[in-house]
mmCIF file of C-alpha atoms in Angstrom:
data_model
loop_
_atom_site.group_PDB
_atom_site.id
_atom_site.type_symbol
_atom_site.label_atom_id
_atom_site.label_comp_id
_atom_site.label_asym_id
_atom_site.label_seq_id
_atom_site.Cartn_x
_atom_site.Cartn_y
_atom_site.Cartn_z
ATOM 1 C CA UNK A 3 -26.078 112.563 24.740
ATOM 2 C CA UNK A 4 -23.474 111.174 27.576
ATOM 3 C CA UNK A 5 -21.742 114.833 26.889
ATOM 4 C CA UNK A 6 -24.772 116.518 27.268
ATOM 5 C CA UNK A 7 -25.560 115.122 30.411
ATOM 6 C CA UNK A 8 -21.959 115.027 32.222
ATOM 7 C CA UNK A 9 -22.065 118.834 31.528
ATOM 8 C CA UNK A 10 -25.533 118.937 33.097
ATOM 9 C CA UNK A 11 -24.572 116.867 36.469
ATOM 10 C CA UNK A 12 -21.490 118.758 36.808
ATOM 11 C CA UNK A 13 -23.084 122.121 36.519
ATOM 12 C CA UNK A 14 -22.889 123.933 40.244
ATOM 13 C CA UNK A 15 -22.400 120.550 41.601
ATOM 14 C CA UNK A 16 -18.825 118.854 41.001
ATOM 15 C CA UNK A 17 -16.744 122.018 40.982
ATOM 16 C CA UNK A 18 -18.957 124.740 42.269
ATOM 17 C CA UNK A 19 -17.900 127.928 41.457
ATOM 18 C CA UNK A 20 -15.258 126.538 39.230
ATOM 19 C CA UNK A 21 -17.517 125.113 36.274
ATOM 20 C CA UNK A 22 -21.102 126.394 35.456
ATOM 21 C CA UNK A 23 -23.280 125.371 32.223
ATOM 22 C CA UNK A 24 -27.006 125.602 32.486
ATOM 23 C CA UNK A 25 -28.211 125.735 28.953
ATOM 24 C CA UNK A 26 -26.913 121.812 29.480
ATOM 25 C CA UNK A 27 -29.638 120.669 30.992
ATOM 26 C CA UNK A 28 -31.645 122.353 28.429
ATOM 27 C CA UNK A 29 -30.545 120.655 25.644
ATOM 28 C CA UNK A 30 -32.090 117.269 27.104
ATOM 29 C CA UNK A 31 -35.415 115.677 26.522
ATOM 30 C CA UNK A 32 -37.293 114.526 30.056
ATOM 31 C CA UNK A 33 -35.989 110.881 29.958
ATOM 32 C CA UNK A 34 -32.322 112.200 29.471
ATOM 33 C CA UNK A 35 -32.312 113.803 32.859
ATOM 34 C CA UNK A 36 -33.232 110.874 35.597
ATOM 35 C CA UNK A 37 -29.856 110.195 35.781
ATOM 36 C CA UNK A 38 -28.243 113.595 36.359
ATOM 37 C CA UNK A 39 -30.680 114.073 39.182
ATOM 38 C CA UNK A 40 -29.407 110.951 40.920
ATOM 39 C CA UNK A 41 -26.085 112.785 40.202
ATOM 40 C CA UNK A 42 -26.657 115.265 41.460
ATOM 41 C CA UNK A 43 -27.786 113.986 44.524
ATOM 42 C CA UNK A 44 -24.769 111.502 44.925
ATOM 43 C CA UNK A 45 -27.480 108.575 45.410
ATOM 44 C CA UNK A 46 -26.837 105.529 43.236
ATOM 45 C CA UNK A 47 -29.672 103.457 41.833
ATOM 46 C CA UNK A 48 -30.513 100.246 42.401
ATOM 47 C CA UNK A 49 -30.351 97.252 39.726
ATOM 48 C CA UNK A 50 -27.479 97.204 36.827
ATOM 49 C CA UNK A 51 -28.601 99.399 34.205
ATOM 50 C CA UNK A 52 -29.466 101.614 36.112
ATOM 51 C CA UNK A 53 -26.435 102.298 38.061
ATOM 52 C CA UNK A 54 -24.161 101.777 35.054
ATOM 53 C CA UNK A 55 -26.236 105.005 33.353
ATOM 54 C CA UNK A 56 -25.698 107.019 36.953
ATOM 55 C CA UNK A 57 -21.743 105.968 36.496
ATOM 56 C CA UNK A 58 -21.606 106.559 33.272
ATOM 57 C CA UNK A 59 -22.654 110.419 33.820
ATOM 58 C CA UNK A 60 -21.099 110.583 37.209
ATOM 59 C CA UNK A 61 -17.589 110.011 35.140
ATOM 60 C CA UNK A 62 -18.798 111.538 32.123
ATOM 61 C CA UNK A 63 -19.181 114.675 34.462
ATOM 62 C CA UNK A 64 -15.998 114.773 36.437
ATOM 63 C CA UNK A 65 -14.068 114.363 32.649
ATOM 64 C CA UNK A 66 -16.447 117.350 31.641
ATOM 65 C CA UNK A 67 -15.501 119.754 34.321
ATOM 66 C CA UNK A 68 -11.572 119.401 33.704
ATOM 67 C CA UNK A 69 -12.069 119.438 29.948
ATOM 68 C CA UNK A 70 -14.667 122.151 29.707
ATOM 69 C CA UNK A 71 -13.125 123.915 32.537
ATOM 70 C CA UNK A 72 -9.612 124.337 30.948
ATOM 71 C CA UNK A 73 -11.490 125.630 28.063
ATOM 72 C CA UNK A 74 -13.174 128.072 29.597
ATOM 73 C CA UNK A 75 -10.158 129.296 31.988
ATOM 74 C CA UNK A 76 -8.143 129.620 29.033
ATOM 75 C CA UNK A 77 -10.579 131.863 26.925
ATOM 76 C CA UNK A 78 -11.961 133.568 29.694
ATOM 77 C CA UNK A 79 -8.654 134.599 31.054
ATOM 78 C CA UNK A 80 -7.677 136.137 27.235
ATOM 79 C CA UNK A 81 -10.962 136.580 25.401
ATOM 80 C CA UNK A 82 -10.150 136.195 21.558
ATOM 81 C CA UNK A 83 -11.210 138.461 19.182
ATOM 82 C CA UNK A 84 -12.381 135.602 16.493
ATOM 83 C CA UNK A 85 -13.207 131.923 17.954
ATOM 84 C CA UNK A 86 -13.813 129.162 15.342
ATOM 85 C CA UNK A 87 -15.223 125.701 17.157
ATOM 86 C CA UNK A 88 -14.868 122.794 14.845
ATOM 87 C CA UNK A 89 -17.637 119.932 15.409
ATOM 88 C CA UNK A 90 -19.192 122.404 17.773
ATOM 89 C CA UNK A 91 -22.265 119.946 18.472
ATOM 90 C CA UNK A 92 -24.210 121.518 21.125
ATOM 91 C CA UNK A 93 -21.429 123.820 22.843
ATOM 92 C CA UNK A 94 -22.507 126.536 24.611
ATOM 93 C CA UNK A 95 -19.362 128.759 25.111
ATOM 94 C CA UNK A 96 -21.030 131.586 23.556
ATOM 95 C CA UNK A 97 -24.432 131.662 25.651
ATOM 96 C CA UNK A 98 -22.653 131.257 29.280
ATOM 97 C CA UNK A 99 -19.108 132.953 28.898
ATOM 98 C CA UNK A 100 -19.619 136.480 29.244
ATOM 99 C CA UNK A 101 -16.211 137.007 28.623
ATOM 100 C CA UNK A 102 -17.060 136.630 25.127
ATOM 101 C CA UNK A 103 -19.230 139.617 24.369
ATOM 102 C CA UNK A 104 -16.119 141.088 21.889
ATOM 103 C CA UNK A 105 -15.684 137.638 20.218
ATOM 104 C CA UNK A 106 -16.927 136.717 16.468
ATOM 105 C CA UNK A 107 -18.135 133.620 17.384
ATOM 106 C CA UNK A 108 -18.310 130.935 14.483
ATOM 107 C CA UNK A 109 -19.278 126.887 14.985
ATOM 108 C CA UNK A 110 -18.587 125.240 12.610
ATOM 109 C CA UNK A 111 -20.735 121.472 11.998
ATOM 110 C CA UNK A 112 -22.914 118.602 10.814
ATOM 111 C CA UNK A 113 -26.071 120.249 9.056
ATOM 112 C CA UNK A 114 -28.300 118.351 11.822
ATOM 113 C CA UNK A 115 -26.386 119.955 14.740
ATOM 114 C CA UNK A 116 -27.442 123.956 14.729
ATOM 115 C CA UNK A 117 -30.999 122.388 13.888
ATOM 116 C CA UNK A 118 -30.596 120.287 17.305
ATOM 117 C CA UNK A 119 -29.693 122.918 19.581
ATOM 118 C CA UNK A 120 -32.247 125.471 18.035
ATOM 119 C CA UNK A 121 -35.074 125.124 20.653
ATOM 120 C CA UNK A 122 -32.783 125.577 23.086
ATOM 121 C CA UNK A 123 -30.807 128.480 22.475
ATOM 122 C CA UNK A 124 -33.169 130.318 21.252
ATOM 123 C CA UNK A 125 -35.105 130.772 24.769
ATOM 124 C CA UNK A 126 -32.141 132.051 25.906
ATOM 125 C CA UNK A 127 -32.618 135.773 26.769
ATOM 126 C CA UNK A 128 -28.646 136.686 26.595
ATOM 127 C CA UNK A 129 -26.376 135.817 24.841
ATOM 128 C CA UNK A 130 -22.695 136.181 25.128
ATOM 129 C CA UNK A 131 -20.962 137.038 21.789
ATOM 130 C CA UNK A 132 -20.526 140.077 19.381
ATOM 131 C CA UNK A 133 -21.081 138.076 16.350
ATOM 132 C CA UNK A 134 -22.308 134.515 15.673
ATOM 133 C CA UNK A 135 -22.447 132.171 12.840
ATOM 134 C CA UNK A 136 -23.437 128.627 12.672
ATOM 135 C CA UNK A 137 -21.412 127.322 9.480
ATOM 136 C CA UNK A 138 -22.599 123.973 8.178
ATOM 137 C CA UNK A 139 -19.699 121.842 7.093
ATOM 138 C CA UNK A 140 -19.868 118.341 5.552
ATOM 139 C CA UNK A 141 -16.983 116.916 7.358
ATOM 140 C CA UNK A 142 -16.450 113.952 4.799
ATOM 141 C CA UNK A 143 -15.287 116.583 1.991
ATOM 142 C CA UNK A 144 -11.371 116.989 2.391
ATOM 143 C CA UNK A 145 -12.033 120.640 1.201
ATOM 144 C CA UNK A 146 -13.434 123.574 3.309
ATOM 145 C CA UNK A 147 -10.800 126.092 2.312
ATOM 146 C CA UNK A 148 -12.627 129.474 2.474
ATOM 147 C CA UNK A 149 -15.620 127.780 3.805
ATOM 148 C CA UNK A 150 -15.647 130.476 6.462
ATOM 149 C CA UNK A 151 -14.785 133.291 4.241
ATOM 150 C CA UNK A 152 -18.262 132.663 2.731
ATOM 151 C CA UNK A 153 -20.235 133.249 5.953
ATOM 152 C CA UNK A 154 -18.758 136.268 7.594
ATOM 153 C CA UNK A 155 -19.869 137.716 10.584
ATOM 154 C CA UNK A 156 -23.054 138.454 11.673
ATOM 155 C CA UNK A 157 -24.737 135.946 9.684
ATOM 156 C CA UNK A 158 -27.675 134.339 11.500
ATOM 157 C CA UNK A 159 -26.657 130.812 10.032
ATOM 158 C CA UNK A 160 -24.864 129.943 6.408
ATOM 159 C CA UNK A 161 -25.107 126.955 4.710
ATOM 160 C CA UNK A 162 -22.522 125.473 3.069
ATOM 161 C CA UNK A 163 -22.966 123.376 0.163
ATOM 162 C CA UNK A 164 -21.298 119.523 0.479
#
C-alpha cells in the first residue's frame, strides 16, 4: 500500500512534468488516500500517527519519483519491443507510457495481484501496449522455465499452474 500511495502523492506534484501516474490513486480504497492529500498539500498533521503516515508517504514518494522515474526515462527513451515485469504488483507502465504502444507487454505475479488491480484498470479507456498478458507465477517454485512460452501474446490473462 505505502507504494501505492508514494506513487499517488508524487503524481504532478514532486517532480511535475518529470513523473506522472494517475491510475495510482486509483488503485486505493477511500481511507488509503487522507494522507496523500495532506501530501499533496505539504501540510503535516497533527498528533504522532498521524504525521508518521504523512512522512511515511511524503518519503515513500520522493523514493518513487527517482525509482519510477529512471524506469520510465529509460524505456521511454528506447521503447522495447517485448517487456517482461517480474512481481509486477500493481504497476502501471503499460496504462500511462504511451511510448509503449509497440511493446508485448507481459507481468508476471502472485495469483492475487492481476485480481487486485482489476477494478482499476479496467475503467481505464486507453491503454498503452500492443499486447498484454498477466502471467500468474507461484514465486516459491524454483521452476518457471517456459512459463512465458505458455502464455504468448495477446492473451487476456494465463494461469499458470504452481
Amino acid at each position: 500500500m505505502l507504494i501505492r500511495q508514494g506513487r499517488a502523492a508524487a503524481d504532478a506534484s514532486v517532480a511535475a512534468g518529470r513523473f506522472s501516474d494517475p491510475v495510482a490513486m486509483q488503485l486505493l480504497r477511500a481511507e488509503e488516500r487522507t494522507p496523500i492529500d495532506a501530501v499533496r498539500a505539504g501540510v503535516p498533521p497533527q498528533g504522532r500517527p498521524a504525521r508518521t503516515g504523512y512522512e511515511s508517504v511524503r518519503a515513500c514518494a520522493e523514493v518513487m519519483v527517482a525509482r519510477t522515474g529512471a524506469i520510465d526515462e529509460a524505456l521511454c527513451a528506447c521503447p522495447p519491443r517485448q517487456l517482461l515485469i517480474l512481481g509486477a504488483g500493481l504497476d502501471s507502465r503499460a496504462w500511462r507510457l504511451p511510448q509503449l504502444a509497440r511493446t508485448d507487454v507481459w507481468e508476471a505475479d502472485h495469483p492475487a495481484c492481476p485480481e487486485g488491480r482489476r477494478p482499476a484498470f479496467s475503467s481505464r479507456s486507453h491503454a498503452h501496449y500492443n499486447h498484454y498478458a498477466a502471467v500468474v507465477v507461484n514465486m516459491n517454485v524454483r521452476c518457471t522455465r517456459n512459463r512465458y512460452r505458455e502464455s504468448p501474446c495477446p492473451t487476456a490473462s494465463a494461469v499458470v499452474p504452481p
